[in-house]
Coordinates of C-alpha atoms and ligand atoms in Angstrom, one line a residue:
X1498 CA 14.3 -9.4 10.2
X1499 CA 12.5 -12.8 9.5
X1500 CA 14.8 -16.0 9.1
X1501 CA 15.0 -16.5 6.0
X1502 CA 16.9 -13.1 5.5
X1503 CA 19.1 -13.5 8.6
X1504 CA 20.3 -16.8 7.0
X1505 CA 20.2 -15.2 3.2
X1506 CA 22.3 -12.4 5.1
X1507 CA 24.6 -15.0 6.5
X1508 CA 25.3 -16.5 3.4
X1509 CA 26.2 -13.9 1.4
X1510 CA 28.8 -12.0 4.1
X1511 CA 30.3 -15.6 4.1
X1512 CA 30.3 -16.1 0.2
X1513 CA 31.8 -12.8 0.1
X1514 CA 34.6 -13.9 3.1
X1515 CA 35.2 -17.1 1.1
X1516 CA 35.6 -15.3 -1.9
X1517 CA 37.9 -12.7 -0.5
X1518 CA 39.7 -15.5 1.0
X1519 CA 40.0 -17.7 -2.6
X1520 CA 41.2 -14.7 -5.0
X1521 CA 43.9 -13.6 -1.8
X1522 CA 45.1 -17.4 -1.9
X1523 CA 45.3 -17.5 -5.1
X1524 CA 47.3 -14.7 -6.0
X1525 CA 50.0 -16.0 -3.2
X1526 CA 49.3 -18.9 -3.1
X1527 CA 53.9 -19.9 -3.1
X1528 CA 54.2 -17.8 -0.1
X1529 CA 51.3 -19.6 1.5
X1530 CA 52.5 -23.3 1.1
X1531 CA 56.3 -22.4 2.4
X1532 CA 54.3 -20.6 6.0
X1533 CA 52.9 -22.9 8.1
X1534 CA 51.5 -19.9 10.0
X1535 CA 49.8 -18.7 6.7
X1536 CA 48.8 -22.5 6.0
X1537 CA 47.2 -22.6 9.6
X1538 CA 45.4 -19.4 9.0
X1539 CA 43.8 -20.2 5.9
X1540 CA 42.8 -23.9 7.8
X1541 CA 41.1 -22.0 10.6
X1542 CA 39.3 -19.9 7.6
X1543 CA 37.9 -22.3 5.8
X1544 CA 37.0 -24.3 9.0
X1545 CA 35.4 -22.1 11.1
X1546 CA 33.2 -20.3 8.2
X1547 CA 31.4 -23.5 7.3
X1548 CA 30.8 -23.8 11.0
X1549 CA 29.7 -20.1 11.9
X1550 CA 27.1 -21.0 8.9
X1551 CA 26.0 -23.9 9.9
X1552 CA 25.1 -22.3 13.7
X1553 CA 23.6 -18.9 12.0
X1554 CA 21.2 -21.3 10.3
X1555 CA 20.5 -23.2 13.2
X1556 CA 19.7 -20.5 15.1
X1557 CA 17.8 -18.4 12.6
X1558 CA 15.4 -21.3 11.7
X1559 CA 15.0 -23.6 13.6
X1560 CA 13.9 -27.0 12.3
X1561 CA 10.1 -27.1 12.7
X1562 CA 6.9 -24.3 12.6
X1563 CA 6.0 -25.1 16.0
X1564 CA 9.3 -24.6 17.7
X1565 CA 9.2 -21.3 15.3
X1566 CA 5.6 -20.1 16.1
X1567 CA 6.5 -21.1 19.8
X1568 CA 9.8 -18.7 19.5
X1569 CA 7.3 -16.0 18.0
X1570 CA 5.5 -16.1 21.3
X1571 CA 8.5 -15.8 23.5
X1572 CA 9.0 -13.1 26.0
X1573 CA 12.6 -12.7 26.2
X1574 CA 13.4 -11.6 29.8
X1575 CA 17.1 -10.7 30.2
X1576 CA 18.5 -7.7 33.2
X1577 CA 20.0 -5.3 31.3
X1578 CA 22.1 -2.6 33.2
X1579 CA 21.0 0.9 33.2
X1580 CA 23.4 3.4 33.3
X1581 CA 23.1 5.5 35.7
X1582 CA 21.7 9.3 34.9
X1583 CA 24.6 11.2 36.1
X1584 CA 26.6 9.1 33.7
X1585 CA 24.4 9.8 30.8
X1586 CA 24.2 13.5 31.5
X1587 CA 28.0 13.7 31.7
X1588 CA 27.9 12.3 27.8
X1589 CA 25.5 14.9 27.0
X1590 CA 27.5 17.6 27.8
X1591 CA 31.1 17.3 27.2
X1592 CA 29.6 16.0 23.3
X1593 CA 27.9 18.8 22.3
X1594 CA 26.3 16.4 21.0
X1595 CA 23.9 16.8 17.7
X1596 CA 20.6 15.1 17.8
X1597 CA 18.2 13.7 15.2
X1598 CA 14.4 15.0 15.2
X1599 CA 11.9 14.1 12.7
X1600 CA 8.2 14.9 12.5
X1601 CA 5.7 14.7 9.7
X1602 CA 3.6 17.8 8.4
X1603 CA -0.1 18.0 9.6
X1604 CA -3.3 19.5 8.4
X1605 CA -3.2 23.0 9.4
X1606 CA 0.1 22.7 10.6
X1607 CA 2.3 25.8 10.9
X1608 CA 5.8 26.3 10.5
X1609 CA 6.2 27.7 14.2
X1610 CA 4.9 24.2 15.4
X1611 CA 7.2 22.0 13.1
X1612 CA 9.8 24.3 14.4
X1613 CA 9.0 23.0 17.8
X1614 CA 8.5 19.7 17.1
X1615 CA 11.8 19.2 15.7
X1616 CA 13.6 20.9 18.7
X1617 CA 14.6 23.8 16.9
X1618 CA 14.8 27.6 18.1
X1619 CA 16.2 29.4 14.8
X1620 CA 14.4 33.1 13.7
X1621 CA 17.2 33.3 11.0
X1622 CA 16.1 29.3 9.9
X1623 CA 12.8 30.5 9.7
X1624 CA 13.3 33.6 8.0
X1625 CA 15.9 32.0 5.2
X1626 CA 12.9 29.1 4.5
X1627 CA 10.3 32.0 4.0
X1628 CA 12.6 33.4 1.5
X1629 CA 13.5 30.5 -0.7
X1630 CA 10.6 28.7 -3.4
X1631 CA 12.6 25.1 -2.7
X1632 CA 11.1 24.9 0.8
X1633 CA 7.8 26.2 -0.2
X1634 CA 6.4 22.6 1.4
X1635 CA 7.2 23.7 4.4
X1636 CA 6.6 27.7 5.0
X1637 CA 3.1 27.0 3.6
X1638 CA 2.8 23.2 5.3
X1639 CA 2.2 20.3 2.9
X1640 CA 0.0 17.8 4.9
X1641 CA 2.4 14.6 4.8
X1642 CA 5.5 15.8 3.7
X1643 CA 8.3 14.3 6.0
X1644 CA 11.4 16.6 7.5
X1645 CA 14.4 15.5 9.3
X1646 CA 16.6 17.8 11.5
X1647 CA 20.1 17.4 12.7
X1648 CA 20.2 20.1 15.8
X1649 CA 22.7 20.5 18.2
X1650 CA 22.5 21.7 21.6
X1651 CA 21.8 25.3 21.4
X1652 CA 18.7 24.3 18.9
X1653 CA 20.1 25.7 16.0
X1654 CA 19.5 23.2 13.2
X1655 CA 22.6 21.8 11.4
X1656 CA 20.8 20.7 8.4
X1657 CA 17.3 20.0 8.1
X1658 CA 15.6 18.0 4.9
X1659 CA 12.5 18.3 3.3
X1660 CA 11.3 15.0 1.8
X1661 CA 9.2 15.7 -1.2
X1662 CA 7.6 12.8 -2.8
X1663 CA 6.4 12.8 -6.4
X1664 CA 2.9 13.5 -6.9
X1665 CA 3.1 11.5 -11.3
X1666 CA 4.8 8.7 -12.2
X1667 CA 7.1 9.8 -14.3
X1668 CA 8.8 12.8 -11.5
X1669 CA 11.2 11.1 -9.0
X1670 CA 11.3 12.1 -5.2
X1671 CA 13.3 15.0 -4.4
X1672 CA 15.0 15.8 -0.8
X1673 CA 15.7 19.5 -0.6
X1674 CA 18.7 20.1 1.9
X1675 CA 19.4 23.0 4.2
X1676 CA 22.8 23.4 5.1
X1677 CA 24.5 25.8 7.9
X1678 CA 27.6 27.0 7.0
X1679 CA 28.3 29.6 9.8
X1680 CA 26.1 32.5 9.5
X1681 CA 24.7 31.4 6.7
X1682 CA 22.3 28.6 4.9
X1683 CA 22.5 26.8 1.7
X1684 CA 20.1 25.0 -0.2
X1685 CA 20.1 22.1 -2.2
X1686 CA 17.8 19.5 -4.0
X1687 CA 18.7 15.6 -5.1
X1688 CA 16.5 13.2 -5.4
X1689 CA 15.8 10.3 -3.0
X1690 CA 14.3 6.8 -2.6
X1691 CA 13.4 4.9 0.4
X1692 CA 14.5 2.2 2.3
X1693 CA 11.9 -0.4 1.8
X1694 CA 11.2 -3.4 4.3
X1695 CA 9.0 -5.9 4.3
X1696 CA 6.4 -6.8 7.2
X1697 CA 4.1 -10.1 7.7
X1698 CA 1.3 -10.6 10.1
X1699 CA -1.0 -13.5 9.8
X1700 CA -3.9 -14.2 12.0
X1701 CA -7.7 -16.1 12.5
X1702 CA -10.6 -13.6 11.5
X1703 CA -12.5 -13.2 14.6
X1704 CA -15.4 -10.8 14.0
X1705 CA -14.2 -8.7 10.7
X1706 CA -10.7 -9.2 8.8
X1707 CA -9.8 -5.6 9.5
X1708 CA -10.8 -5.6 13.2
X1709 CA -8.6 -9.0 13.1
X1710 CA -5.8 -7.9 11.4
X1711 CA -5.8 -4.9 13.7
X1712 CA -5.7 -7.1 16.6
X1713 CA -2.3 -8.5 15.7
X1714 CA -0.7 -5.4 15.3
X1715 CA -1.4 -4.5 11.4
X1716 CA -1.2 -0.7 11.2
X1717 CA -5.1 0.9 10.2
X1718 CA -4.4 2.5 7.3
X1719 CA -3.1 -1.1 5.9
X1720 CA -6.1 -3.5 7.2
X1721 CA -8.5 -1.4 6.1
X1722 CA -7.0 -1.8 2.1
X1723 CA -7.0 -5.5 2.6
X1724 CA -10.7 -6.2 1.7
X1725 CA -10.0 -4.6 -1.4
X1726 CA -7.8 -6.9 -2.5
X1727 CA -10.6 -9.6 -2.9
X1728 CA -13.2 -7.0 -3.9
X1729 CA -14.5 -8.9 -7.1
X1730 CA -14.4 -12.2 -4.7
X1731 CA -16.2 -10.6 -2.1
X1732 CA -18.9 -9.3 -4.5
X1733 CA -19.0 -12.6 -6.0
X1734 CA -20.4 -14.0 -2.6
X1735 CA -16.7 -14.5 -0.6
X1736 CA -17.7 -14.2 3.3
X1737 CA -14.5 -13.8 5.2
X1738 CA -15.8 -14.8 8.8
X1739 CA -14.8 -16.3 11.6
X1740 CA -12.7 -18.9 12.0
X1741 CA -10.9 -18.1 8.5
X1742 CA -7.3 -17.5 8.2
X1743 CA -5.5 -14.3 6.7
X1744 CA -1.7 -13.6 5.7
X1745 CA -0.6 -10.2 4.7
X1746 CA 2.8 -8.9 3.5
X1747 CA 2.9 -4.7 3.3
X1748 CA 5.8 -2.4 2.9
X1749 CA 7.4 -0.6 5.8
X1750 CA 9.3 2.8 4.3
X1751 CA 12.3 4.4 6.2
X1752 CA 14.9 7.2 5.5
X1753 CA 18.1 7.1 7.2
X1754 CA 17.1 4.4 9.6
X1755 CA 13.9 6.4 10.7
X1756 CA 10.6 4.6 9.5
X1757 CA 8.5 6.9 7.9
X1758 CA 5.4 5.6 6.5
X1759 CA 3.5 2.5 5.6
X1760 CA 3.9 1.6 1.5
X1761 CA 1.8 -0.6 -0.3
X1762 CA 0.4 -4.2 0.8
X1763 CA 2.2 -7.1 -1.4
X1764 CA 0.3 -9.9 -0.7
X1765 CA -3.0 -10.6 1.1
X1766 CA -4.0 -14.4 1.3
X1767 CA -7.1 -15.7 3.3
X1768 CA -8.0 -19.5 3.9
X1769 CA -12.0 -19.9 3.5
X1770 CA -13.4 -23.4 4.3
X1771 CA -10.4 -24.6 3.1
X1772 CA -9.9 -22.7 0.0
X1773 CA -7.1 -20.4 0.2
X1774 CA -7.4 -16.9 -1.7
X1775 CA -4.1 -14.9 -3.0
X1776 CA -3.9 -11.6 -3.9
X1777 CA -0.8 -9.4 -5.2
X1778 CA 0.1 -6.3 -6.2
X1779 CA 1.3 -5.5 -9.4
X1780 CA 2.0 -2.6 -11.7
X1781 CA -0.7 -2.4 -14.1
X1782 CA 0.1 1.1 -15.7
X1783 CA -1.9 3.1 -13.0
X1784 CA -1.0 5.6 -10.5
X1785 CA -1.0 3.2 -7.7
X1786 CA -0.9 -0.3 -9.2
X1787 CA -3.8 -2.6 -8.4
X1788 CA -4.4 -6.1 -6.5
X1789 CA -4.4 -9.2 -9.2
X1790 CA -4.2 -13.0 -9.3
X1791 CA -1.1 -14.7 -10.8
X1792 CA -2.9 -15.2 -13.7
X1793 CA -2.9 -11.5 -14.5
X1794 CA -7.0 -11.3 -13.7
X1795 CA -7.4 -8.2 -11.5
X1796 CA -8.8 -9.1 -7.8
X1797 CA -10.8 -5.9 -7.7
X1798 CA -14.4 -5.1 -9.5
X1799 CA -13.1 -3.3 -12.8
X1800 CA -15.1 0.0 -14.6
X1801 CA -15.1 0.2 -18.4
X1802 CA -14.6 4.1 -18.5
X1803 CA -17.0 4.6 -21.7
X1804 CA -18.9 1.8 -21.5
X1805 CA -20.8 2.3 -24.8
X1806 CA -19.7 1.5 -28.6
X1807 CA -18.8 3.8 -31.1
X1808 CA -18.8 6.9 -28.5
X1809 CA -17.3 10.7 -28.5
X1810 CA -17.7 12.6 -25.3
X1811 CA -20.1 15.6 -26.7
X1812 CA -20.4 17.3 -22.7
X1813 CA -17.7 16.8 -20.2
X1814 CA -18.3 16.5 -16.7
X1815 CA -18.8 19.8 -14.7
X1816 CA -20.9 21.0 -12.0
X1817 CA -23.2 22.8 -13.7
X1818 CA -24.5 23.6 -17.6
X1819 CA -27.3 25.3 -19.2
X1820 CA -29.7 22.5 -20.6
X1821 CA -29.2 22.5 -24.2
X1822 CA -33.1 21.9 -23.8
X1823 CA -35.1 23.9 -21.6
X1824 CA -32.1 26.5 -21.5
X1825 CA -31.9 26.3 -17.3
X1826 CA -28.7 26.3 -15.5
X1827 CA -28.7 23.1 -13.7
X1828 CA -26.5 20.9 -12.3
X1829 CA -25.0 18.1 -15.1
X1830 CA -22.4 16.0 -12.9
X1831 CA -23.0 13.2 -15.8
X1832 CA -21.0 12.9 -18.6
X1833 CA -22.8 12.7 -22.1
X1834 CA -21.2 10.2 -24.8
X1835 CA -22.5 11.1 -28.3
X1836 CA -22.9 7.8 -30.4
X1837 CA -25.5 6.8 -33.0
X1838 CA -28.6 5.5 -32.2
X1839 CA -29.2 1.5 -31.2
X1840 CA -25.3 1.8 -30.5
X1841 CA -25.2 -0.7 -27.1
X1842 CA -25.0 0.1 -24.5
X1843 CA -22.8 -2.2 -21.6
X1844 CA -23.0 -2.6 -17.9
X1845 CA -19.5 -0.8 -16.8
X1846 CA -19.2 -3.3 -13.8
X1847 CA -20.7 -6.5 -12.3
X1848 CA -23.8 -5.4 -10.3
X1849 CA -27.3 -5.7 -9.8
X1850 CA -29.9 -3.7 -11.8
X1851 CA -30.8 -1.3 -9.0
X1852 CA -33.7 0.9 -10.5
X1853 CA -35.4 0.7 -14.3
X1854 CA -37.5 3.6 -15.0
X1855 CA -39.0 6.3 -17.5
X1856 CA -38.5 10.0 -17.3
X1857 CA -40.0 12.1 -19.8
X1858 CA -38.6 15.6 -18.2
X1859 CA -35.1 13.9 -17.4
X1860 CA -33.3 10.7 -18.0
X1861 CA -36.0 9.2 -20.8
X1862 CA -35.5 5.7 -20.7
X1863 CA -32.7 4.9 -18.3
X1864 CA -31.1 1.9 -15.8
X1865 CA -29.3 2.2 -12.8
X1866 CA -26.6 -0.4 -11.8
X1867 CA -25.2 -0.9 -7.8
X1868 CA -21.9 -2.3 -8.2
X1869 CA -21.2 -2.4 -4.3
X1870 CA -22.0 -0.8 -1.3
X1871 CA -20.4 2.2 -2.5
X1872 CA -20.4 2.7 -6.2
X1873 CA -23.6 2.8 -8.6
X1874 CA -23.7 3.7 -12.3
X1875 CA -26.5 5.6 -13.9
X1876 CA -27.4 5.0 -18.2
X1877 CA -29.7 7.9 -19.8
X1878 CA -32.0 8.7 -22.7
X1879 CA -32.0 4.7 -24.0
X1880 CA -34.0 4.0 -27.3
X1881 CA -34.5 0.6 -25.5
X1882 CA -33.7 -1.3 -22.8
X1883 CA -31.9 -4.8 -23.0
X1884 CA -34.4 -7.8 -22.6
X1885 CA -34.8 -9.0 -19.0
X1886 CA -33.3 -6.1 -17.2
X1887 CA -35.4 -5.3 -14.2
X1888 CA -34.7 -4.7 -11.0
X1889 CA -32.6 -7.3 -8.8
X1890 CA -30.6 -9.0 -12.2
X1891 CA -27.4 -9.6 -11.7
X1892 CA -24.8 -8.2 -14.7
X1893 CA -21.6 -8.6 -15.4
X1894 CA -19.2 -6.2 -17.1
X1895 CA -19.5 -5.7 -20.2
X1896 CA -22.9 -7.2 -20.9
X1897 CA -25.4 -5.5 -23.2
X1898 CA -28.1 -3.4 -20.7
X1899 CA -29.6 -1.4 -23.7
X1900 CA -29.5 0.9 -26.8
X1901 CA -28.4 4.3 -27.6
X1902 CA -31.2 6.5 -28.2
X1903 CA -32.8 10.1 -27.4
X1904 CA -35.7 9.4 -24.9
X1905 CA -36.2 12.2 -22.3
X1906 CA -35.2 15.5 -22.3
X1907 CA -32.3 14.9 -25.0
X1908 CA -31.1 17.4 -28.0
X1909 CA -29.8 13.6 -30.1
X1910 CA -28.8 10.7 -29.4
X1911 CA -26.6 10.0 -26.8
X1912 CA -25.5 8.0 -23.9
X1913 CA -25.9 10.0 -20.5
X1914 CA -23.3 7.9 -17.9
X1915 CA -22.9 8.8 -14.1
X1916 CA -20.9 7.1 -12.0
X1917 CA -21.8 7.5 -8.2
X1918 CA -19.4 7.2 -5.5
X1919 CA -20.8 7.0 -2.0
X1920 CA -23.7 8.7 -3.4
X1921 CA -21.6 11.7 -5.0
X1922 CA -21.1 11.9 -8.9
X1923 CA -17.5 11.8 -10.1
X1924 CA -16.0 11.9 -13.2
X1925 CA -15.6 8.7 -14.8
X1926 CA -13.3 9.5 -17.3
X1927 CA -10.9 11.3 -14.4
X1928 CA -11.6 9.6 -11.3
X1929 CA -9.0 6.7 -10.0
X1930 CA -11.5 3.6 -10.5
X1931 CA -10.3 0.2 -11.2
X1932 CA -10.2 -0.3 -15.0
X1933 CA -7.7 -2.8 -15.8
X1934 CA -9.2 -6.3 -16.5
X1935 CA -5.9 -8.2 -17.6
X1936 CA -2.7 -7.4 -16.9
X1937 CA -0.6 -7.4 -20.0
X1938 CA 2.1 -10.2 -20.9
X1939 CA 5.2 -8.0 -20.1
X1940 CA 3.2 -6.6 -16.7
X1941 CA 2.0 -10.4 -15.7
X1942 CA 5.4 -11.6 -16.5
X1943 CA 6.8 -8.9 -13.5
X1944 CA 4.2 -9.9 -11.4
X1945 CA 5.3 -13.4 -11.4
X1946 CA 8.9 -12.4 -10.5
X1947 CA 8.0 -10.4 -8.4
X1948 CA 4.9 -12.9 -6.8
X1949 CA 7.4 -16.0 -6.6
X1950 CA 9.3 -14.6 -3.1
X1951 CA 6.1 -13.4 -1.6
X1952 CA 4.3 -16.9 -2.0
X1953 CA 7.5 -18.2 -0.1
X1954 CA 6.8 -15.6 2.7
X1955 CA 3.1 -16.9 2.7
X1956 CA 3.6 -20.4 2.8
X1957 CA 6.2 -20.2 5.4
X1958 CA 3.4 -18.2 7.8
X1959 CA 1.1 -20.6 6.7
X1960 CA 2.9 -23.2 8.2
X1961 CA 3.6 -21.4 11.8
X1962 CA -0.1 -20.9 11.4
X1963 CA -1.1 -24.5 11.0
X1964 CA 0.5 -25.0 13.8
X1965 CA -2.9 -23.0 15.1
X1966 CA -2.2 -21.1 18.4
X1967 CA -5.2 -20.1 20.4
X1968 CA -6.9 -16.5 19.8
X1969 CA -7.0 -14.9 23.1
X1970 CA -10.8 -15.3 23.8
X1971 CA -10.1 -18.9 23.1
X1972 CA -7.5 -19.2 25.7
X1973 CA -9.7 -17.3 28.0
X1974 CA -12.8 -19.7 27.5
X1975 CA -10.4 -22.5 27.9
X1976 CA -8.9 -21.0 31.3
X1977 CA -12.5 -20.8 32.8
X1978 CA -13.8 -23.9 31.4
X1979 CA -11.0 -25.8 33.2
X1980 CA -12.6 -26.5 36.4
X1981 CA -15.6 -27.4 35.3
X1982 CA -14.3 -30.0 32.9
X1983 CA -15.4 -33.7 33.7
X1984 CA -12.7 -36.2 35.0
X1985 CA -12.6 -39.4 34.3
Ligands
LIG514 ZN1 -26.4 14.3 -19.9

């Protein structure tokens, strides 16, 4: 728990002590005054709660960053006495005692091997999940689903839950429950929500910010989103290198006290000569929200799904189609937007024109666009291309690249649009690109409410972090340089 929530903590059990205290005294309050025992009580109350605050702040923060990021870096060595193994045995068994287990499903995971994990020996178990549609998740394994077990000693399972979350917005999370009741099970579903905590790292960028954030203890999965949250900066020229600073804030999700998975990152900040970069989450109306400035501008480089005027989608995207043309099954992985001709044409990202070209058997008159190391767009059959696109221009989103027209193999005039993901066409009208420019007023009002603690959090690991401790490879040089150092 960071400081500031110990002491928020603090305050609010002693509000709610003093408040307890207040209403009791002043519902009785005669009786009070004639006791001096009740009159000394109520003096140590009121006395010693200011006091018990005032050392629970103390202790929680203590009164500059460098005794704090000095206190981050203590090892607290303390003997702690062991009990001894007979005497924990002897708890064991005269408890009986019922034991937790958790696990998480895996690819090709069988039901046999959950079974195990979770400590449990139970044919009847198995044969009642096998039976019922609720626990489908788990007789035919959903990669990532979580389950709990409650098993006692003979590994029979108590209960065990199934954790489902929702795979759309608008469905909520459901744990299905699985109940002995002698020789019997029953089944039950509710729905759930997790226990959300907060978690801060901060660091200096050594050779990558993910290999960096890594380093002091990030989890994977959540250093390798951070990049993303200054995508359009990045393409814009950012060059988070060494000697730069980074602050994250990500979600840490438990049930029942058990962590369970990494959430979403919060915040991501990074300090580049000087100039310090903030990034937040916010909930723009997509699936999984996106990363934007306060301003409501998103941090990541946007798509415009149709990105031509006036258009109707005459050939949706599938694998493959019989040319309307030369009547050959071929593979169409585009998607073909019908629009009248000299209808523009825009760039669907920023990029760089990446190939301009004629195909009289295929694309006509078309561009390519690479947005970023991963993603490319594709523009076919043009009546004309845009004045001064050639190869190596850089465009931004939304800018005019050409005309709608007929050119190349083409039955009338229309727009033919791929978008290429690390080389393999997806739909762009289904697949999960950034497409949100601006946040709206309502959404950017949310993300400032929500923003407002987080920028707390960040400046207050700004501040440890000014206090600049060595990386380890600095502390090594300075170890071995020691010697060697001229003395005056
Ligand atoms: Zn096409």
């Amino acid at each position: 728990m960071s400081a500031p929530s110990i002491l928020a903590k603090n305050l609010r059990t002693v509000g709610q002590g003093l408040c307890l205290v207040a209403r009791g005294c002043a519902r009785s309050w005669d009786r009070v005054a004639k006791s001096p025992y009740r009159r000394l009580v109520l003096g140590i109350t009121f006395g010693i709660l200011p006091a018990s605050v005032a050392i629970a702040t103390y202790s929680a923060y203590p009164s500059d960053d460098e005794q704090m990021a000095r206190s981050l870096q203590t090892e607290i060595v303390a003997p702690l006495p062991i009990p001894s193994i007979a005497d924990q045995i002897t708890v064991v068994t005269t408890h009986s005692a019922v034991t937790t287990h958790t696990t998480m499903i895996r690819v090709n995971d069988t039901l046999g091997a959950i079974f195990s994990r979770l400590n449990i020996e139970d044919a009847a178990l198995q044969r009642f999940i096998r039976g019922q549609t609720l626990t489908q998740p788990l007789s035919t394994p959903r990669e990532g689903v979580y389950v709990q077990a409650k098993v006692t000693a003979d590994k029979k399972a108590q209960t065990l839950k199934i954790f489902l979350e929702s795979r759309s917005a608008n469905q909520k999370n459901s744990v299905v429950t699985i109940s002995r009741r002698g020789e019997r099970f029953a089944i039950n579903s509710a729905p759930f929500v997790y226990e959300t905590q907060q978690a801060m790292s901060a660091g200096l960028v050594e050779e990558s910010l993910i290999e960096s954030a890594k380093a002091v203890g990030v989890p994977g999965e959540i250093a390798e989103k951070m990049p993303l949250a200054f995508e359009r900066a990045i393409n814009n020229g950012l060059d988070i290198s060494k000697g730069d600073d980074f602050r994250v804030i990500y979600e840490r999700q438990f049930l029942e006290g058990d962590f369970v998975r990494n959430g979403k990152i919060l915040a991501v900040s990074v300090t580049h000569h000087g100039k310090t970069y903030e990034s937040f989450w916010a909930d723009d109306g997509t699936r999984n929200g996106g990363f934007y400035s306060l301003d409501g501008t998103s941090n990541r480089t946007t798509f415009i799904r149709v990105p031509v005027e006036g258009a109707r989608v005459t050939s949706s995207f599938m694998p493959m189609r019989r040319h309307p043309v030369t009547g050959v099954l071929r593979p169409h992985q585009g998607t073909d937007f019908g629009a009248p001709r000299g209808n523009k044409i825009f760039a669907a990202a920023d990029g760089v024109i990446s190939r301009r070209s004629f195909d009289k058997r295929g694309f006509g008159n078309y561009l390519m666009i690479k947005h970023d190391d991963s993603r490319t767009t594709l523009y076919g059959h043009m009546s004309r291309i845009a004045e001064g696109m050639k190869v190596g221009v850089p465009v931004k989103r939304g800018q005019v690249i050409g005309y709608v027209g007929a050119t190349g193999l083409a039955t009338g005039p229309h727009l033919h649009y791929e978008l290429r993901v690390n080389n393999r066409q997806v739909n762009p009208l289904k697949t999960s690109i950034p497409d949100k420019e601006h946040l709206t007023n309502e959404e950017k009002h949310k993300l400032l409410a929500s923003a407002r603690p987080l920028m707390a959090r960040l400046a207050m690991l700004n501040r440890i972090q000014s206090v600049k401790p060595l990386t380890p490879r600095e502390a090594v040089a300075k170890e071995e340089s020691t010697p060697e150092q001229p003395r005056s």
